[in-house]
Amino acid sequence: DLTRAQGDALSRALGPDIPVAIGMRNWHPFIKDALAELASRGATRVIGIPLAPQFSTLSVTKYFDAATLGLPIGMTLVPVPSFHAHPRLVDAFAERVREAKPAPDETVVFTAHSLPARVIDAGDPYAAEVAATAKAVAAQAGIAHYLIGYQSAGRTPEPWIGPEICELVTSE
């Protein structure tokens, strides 16, 4: 529902002359179907914007690979691989942090999905982009103390990036 709402909002912002479609890799509507819909509406050039602002080969690349495989003949894809430091993203996140009204002595914890450490070690920029987003949001929101924690590590024996959010959050 949130993804559809975002697509609807983008469509309203762009106007009726620019078709907008949403597509997902693992659920309906699928990327291939969204591309076919755009082709039926006359689109020959598609700008692909993943809803993940930080780039990772384990997520964003897979979406663009699926889009490339599903492109109708005569259609080109222009991928937007990352927007982790876009001023409007930073503004939106900072606004949400300010709405929470953290006290000056409180530590804000930013979270992101974890990835296998081997992916980061191989040069994936995801963790650096997460850190850059957190730093920009903290600065914009006037947060003096913040940490970054990761959640949703896979159930594999290999190491995942951390620290895990559970290690950072304690109840008193």
PDB file of C-alpha atoms in Angstrom:
ATOM      1  CA  ASP A   1       0.000   0.000   0.000  1.00  0.00           C
ATOM      2  CA  LEU A   2       2.829   2.410   0.812  1.00  0.00           C
ATOM      3  CA  THR A   3       4.562   1.710  -2.471  1.00  0.00           C
ATOM      4  CA  ARG A   4       1.339   2.284  -4.398  1.00  0.00           C
ATOM      5  CA  ALA A   5       0.771   5.531  -2.482  1.00  0.00           C
ATOM      6  CA  GLN A   6       4.284   6.690  -3.387  1.00  0.00           C
ATOM      7  CA  GLY A   7       3.670   5.841  -7.042  1.00  0.00           C
ATOM      8  CA  ASP A   8       0.373   7.729  -6.973  1.00  0.00           C
ATOM      9  CA  ALA A   9       2.041  10.763  -5.380  1.00  0.00           C
ATOM     10  CA  LEU A  10       4.796  10.741  -8.009  1.00  0.00           C
ATOM     11  CA  SER A  11       2.207  10.456 -10.756  1.00  0.00           C
ATOM     12  CA  ARG A  12       0.304  13.469  -9.409  1.00  0.00           C
ATOM     13  CA  ALA A  13       3.536  15.467  -9.118  1.00  0.00           C
ATOM     14  CA  LEU A  14       4.646  14.649 -12.669  1.00  0.00           C
ATOM     15  CA  GLY A  15       1.237  15.142 -14.262  1.00  0.00           C
ATOM     16  CA  PRO A  16      -0.799  13.089 -16.718  1.00  0.00           C
ATOM     17  CA  ASP A  17       1.709  13.244 -19.581  1.00  0.00           C
ATOM     18  CA  ILE A  18       4.345  11.175 -17.787  1.00  0.00           C
ATOM     19  CA  PRO A  19       3.286   7.624 -17.002  1.00  0.00           C
ATOM     20  CA  VAL A  20       4.310   6.128 -13.662  1.00  0.00           C
ATOM     21  CA  ALA A  21       4.235   2.442 -12.743  1.00  0.00           C
ATOM     22  CA  ILE A  22       5.486   0.471  -9.772  1.00  0.00           C
ATOM     23  CA  GLY A  23       7.105  -2.909 -10.060  1.00  0.00           C
ATOM     24  CA  MET A  24       8.507  -5.347  -7.549  1.00  0.00           C
ATOM     25  CA  ARG A  25      10.976  -8.148  -7.896  1.00  0.00           C
ATOM     26  CA  ASN A  26       9.242 -10.669  -5.630  1.00  0.00           C
ATOM     27  CA  TRP A  27       5.570  -9.670  -5.564  1.00  0.00           C
ATOM     28  CA  HIS A  28       2.753  -8.178  -7.576  1.00  0.00           C
ATOM     29  CA  PRO A  29       2.936  -5.991  -9.541  1.00  0.00           C
ATOM     30  CA  PHE A  30       6.111  -7.464 -10.947  1.00  0.00           C
ATOM     31  CA  ILE A  31       8.740  -5.289 -12.634  1.00  0.00           C
ATOM     32  CA  LYS A  32       8.204  -6.986 -16.007  1.00  0.00           C
ATOM     33  CA  ASP A  33       4.461  -6.224 -15.843  1.00  0.00           C
ATOM     34  CA  ALA A  34       5.100  -2.603 -14.869  1.00  0.00           C
ATOM     35  CA  LEU A  35       7.437  -2.207 -17.837  1.00  0.00           C
ATOM     36  CA  ALA A  36       4.854  -3.749 -20.170  1.00  0.00           C
ATOM     37  CA  GLU A  37       2.256  -1.308 -18.806  1.00  0.00           C
ATOM     38  CA  LEU A  38       4.579   1.632 -19.474  1.00  0.00           C
ATOM     39  CA  ALA A  39       5.273   0.359 -22.994  1.00  0.00           C
ATOM     40  CA  SER A  40       1.528   0.101 -23.647  1.00  0.00           C
ATOM     41  CA  ARG A  41       1.261   3.760 -22.647  1.00  0.00           C
ATOM     42  CA  GLY A  42       3.934   4.731 -25.178  1.00  0.00           C
ATOM     43  CA  ALA A  43       6.992   4.953 -22.942  1.00  0.00           C
ATOM     44  CA  THR A  44      10.313   4.183 -24.617  1.00  0.00           C
ATOM     45  CA  ARG A  45      12.601   5.457 -21.844  1.00  0.00           C
ATOM     46  CA  VAL A  46      12.117   4.438 -18.218  1.00  0.00           C
ATOM     47  CA  ILE A  47      13.796   5.991 -15.204  1.00  0.00           C
ATOM     48  CA  GLY A  48      14.122   3.279 -12.561  1.00  0.00           C
ATOM     49  CA  ILE A  49      14.088   4.521  -8.959  1.00  0.00           C
ATOM     50  CA  PRO A  50      14.490   1.870  -6.270  1.00  0.00           C
ATOM     51  CA  LEU A  51      12.841   2.638  -2.948  1.00  0.00           C
ATOM     52  CA  ALA A  52      16.099   1.860  -1.160  1.00  0.00           C
ATOM     53  CA  PRO A  53      18.127   5.083  -1.046  1.00  0.00           C
ATOM     54  CA  GLN A  54      21.460   3.372  -0.366  1.00  0.00           C
ATOM     55  CA  PHE A  55      23.020   1.282  -3.116  1.00  0.00           C
ATOM     56  CA  SER A  56      23.853  -2.364  -2.590  1.00  0.00           C
ATOM     57  CA  THR A  57      24.731  -5.096  -5.032  1.00  0.00           C
ATOM     58  CA  LEU A  58      22.478  -7.431  -3.013  1.00  0.00           C
ATOM     59  CA  SER A  59      19.386  -5.290  -3.423  1.00  0.00           C
ATOM     60  CA  VAL A  60      19.447  -2.466  -5.936  1.00  0.00           C
ATOM     61  CA  THR A  61      21.503  -4.360  -8.512  1.00  0.00           C
ATOM     62  CA  LYS A  62      19.019  -7.238  -8.412  1.00  0.00           C
ATOM     63  CA  TYR A  63      16.145  -4.837  -9.145  1.00  0.00           C
ATOM     64  CA  PHE A  64      17.953  -3.292 -12.089  1.00  0.00           C
ATOM     65  CA  ASP A  65      18.906  -6.745 -13.386  1.00  0.00           C
ATOM     66  CA  ALA A  66      15.231  -7.764 -13.254  1.00  0.00           C
ATOM     67  CA  ALA A  67      14.257  -4.553 -15.023  1.00  0.00           C
ATOM     68  CA  THR A  68      16.875  -5.044 -17.716  1.00  0.00           C
ATOM     69  CA  LEU A  69      15.669  -8.609 -18.334  1.00  0.00           C
ATOM     70  CA  GLY A  70      12.052  -7.418 -18.513  1.00  0.00           C
ATOM     71  CA  LEU A  71      12.583  -4.474 -20.848  1.00  0.00           C
ATOM     72  CA  PRO A  72      10.290  -4.591 -23.873  1.00  0.00           C
ATOM     73  CA  ILE A  73      11.971  -4.207 -27.251  1.00  0.00           C
ATOM     74  CA  GLY A  74      12.747  -0.564 -27.985  1.00  0.00           C
ATOM     75  CA  MET A  75      12.654   0.540 -24.340  1.00  0.00           C
ATOM     76  CA  THR A  76      15.712   1.831 -22.485  1.00  0.00           C
ATOM     77  CA  LEU A  77      16.299   1.918 -18.738  1.00  0.00           C
ATOM     78  CA  VAL A  78      17.959   4.814 -16.933  1.00  0.00           C
ATOM     79  CA  PRO A  79      18.761   3.560 -13.438  1.00  0.00           C
ATOM     80  CA  VAL A  80      19.002   5.805 -10.368  1.00  0.00           C
ATOM     81  CA  PRO A  81      21.338   3.621  -8.307  1.00  0.00           C
ATOM     82  CA  SER A  82      21.524   5.750  -5.151  1.00  0.00           C
ATOM     83  CA  PHE A  83      20.000   8.829  -3.612  1.00  0.00           C
ATOM     84  CA  HIS A  84      21.303   8.379  -0.075  1.00  0.00           C
ATOM     85  CA  ALA A  85      22.437  12.000   0.258  1.00  0.00           C
ATOM     86  CA  HIS A  86      19.747  13.758  -1.763  1.00  0.00           C
ATOM     87  CA  PRO A  87      18.755  16.956   0.065  1.00  0.00           C
ATOM     88  CA  ARG A  88      15.038  16.138  -0.036  1.00  0.00           C
ATOM     89  CA  LEU A  89      15.624  12.681   1.444  1.00  0.00           C
ATOM     90  CA  VAL A  90      17.788  14.162   4.191  1.00  0.00           C
ATOM     91  CA  ASP A  91      15.180  16.872   4.828  1.00  0.00           C
ATOM     92  CA  ALA A  92      12.364  14.318   5.077  1.00  0.00           C
ATOM     93  CA  PHE A  93      14.288  12.072   7.471  1.00  0.00           C
ATOM     94  CA  ALA A  94      15.432  15.049   9.569  1.00  0.00           C
ATOM     95  CA  GLU A  95      11.850  16.267   9.821  1.00  0.00           C
ATOM     96  CA  ARG A  96      10.777  12.899  11.220  1.00  0.00           C
ATOM     97  CA  VAL A  97      13.617  12.935  13.739  1.00  0.00           C
ATOM     98  CA  ARG A  98      12.701  16.466  14.867  1.00  0.00           C
ATOM     99  CA  GLU A  99       9.046  15.394  15.246  1.00  0.00           C
ATOM    100  CA  ALA A 100      10.222  12.766  17.762  1.00  0.00           C
ATOM    101  CA  LYS A 101      11.663  15.613  19.874  1.00  0.00           C
ATOM    102  CA  PRO A 102      14.756  13.849  21.208  1.00  0.00           C
ATOM    103  CA  ALA A 103      16.259  15.531  24.245  1.00  0.00           C
ATOM    104  CA  PRO A 104      19.716  17.073  23.744  1.00  0.00           C
ATOM    105  CA  ASP A 105      21.317  14.398  25.931  1.00  0.00           C
ATOM    106  CA  GLU A 106      19.589  11.474  24.187  1.00  0.00           C
ATOM    107  CA  THR A 107      21.284   9.291  21.605  1.00  0.00           C
ATOM    108  CA  VAL A 108      19.371   8.725  18.382  1.00  0.00           C
ATOM    109  CA  VAL A 109      19.793   5.304  16.788  1.00  0.00           C
ATOM    110  CA  PHE A 110      19.514   5.086  13.015  1.00  0.00           C
ATOM    111  CA  THR A 111      18.866   1.603  11.659  1.00  0.00           C
ATOM    112  CA  ALA A 112      19.310  -0.154   8.353  1.00  0.00           C
ATOM    113  CA  HIS A 113      19.134  -3.704   7.054  1.00  0.00           C
ATOM    114  CA  SER A 114      22.266  -5.720   7.594  1.00  0.00           C
ATOM    115  CA  LEU A 115      24.281  -7.340   4.828  1.00  0.00           C
ATOM    116  CA  PRO A 116      26.848 -10.108   4.895  1.00  0.00           C
ATOM    117  CA  ALA A 117      30.216  -8.607   5.848  1.00  0.00           C
ATOM    118  CA  ARG A 118      31.821 -10.241   2.795  1.00  0.00           C
ATOM    119  CA  VAL A 119      29.704  -7.989   0.538  1.00  0.00           C
ATOM    120  CA  ILE A 120      30.982  -4.832   2.232  1.00  0.00           C
ATOM    121  CA  ASP A 121      34.530  -6.233   2.308  1.00  0.00           C
ATOM    122  CA  ALA A 122      34.278  -6.759  -1.464  1.00  0.00           C
ATOM    123  CA  GLY A 123      33.667  -3.032  -1.966  1.00  0.00           C
ATOM    124  CA  ASP A 124      29.879  -2.642  -1.768  1.00  0.00           C
ATOM    125  CA  PRO A 125      29.213   1.006  -0.749  1.00  0.00           C
ATOM    126  CA  TYR A 126      26.060   0.259   1.262  1.00  0.00           C
ATOM    127  CA  ALA A 127      27.464   0.694   4.788  1.00  0.00           C
ATOM    128  CA  ALA A 128      29.314   3.880   3.810  1.00  0.00           C
ATOM    129  CA  GLU A 129      26.132   5.268   2.247  1.00  0.00           C
ATOM    130  CA  VAL A 130      24.103   4.355   5.356  1.00  0.00           C
ATOM    131  CA  ALA A 131      26.694   6.195   7.454  1.00  0.00           C
ATOM    132  CA  ALA A 132      26.588   9.228   5.136  1.00  0.00           C
ATOM    133  CA  THR A 133      22.781   9.355   5.316  1.00  0.00           C
ATOM    134  CA  ALA A 134      22.835   9.129   9.119  1.00  0.00           C
ATOM    135  CA  LYS A 135      25.497  11.839   9.388  1.00  0.00           C
ATOM    136  CA  ALA A 136      23.583  14.207   7.090  1.00  0.00           C
ATOM    137  CA  VAL A 137      20.263  13.601   8.861  1.00  0.00           C
ATOM    138  CA  ALA A 138      21.836  14.089  12.296  1.00  0.00           C
ATOM    139  CA  ALA A 139      23.415  17.353  11.172  1.00  0.00           C
ATOM    140  CA  GLN A 140      20.173  18.600   9.597  1.00  0.00           C
ATOM    141  CA  ALA A 141      18.120  17.646  12.666  1.00  0.00           C
ATOM    142  CA  GLY A 142      20.629  19.049  15.139  1.00  0.00           C
ATOM    143  CA  ILE A 143      21.397  15.672  16.710  1.00  0.00           C
ATOM    144  CA  ALA A 144      24.660  15.680  18.648  1.00  0.00           C
ATOM    145  CA  HIS A 145      24.743  11.983  19.598  1.00  0.00           C
ATOM    146  CA  TYR A 146      23.762   9.153  17.282  1.00  0.00           C
ATOM    147  CA  LEU A 147      24.592   5.549  16.550  1.00  0.00           C
ATOM    148  CA  ILE A 148      23.947   3.250  13.596  1.00  0.00           C
ATOM    149  CA  GLY A 149      22.553  -0.215  14.182  1.00  0.00           C
ATOM    150  CA  TYR A 150      21.641  -2.966  11.759  1.00  0.00           C
ATOM    151  CA  GLN A 151      18.742  -5.397  11.795  1.00  0.00           C
ATOM    152  CA  SER A 152      17.365  -8.279   9.760  1.00  0.00           C
ATOM    153  CA  ALA A 153      20.612 -10.179   9.382  1.00  0.00           C
ATOM    154  CA  GLY A 154      20.129 -13.401   7.489  1.00  0.00           C
ATOM    155  CA  ARG A 155      20.154 -16.782   9.128  1.00  0.00           C
ATOM    156  CA  THR A 156      23.468 -17.855   7.766  1.00  0.00           C
ATOM    157  CA  PRO A 157      26.621 -18.694   9.710  1.00  0.00           C
ATOM    158  CA  GLU A 158      28.684 -16.011   8.001  1.00  0.00           C
ATOM    159  CA  PRO A 159      29.315 -12.664   9.734  1.00  0.00           C
ATOM    160  CA  TRP A 160      26.908  -9.801   9.007  1.00  0.00           C
ATOM    161  CA  ILE A 161      27.585  -6.108   9.427  1.00  0.00           C
ATOM    162  CA  GLY A 162      26.710  -4.609  12.752  1.00  0.00           C
ATOM    163  CA  PRO A 163      26.300  -3.757  15.458  1.00  0.00           C
ATOM    164  CA  GLU A 164      22.890  -5.382  15.692  1.00  0.00           C
ATOM    165  CA  ILE A 165      20.183  -3.014  16.854  1.00  0.00           C
ATOM    166  CA  CYS A 166      19.532  -5.242  19.892  1.00  0.00           C
ATOM    167  CA  GLU A 167      23.086  -4.572  21.061  1.00  0.00           C
ATOM    168  CA  LEU A 168      22.437  -0.814  21.020  1.00  0.00           C
ATOM    169  CA  VAL A 169      18.968  -0.611  22.511  1.00  0.00           C
ATOM    170  CA  THR A 170      18.489  -1.457  26.137  1.00  0.00           C
ATOM    171  CA  SER A 171      15.495  -1.081  28.415  1.00  0.00           C
ATOM    172  CA  GLU A 172      15.834   0.508  31.811  1.00  0.00           C
TER     173      GLU A 172
END
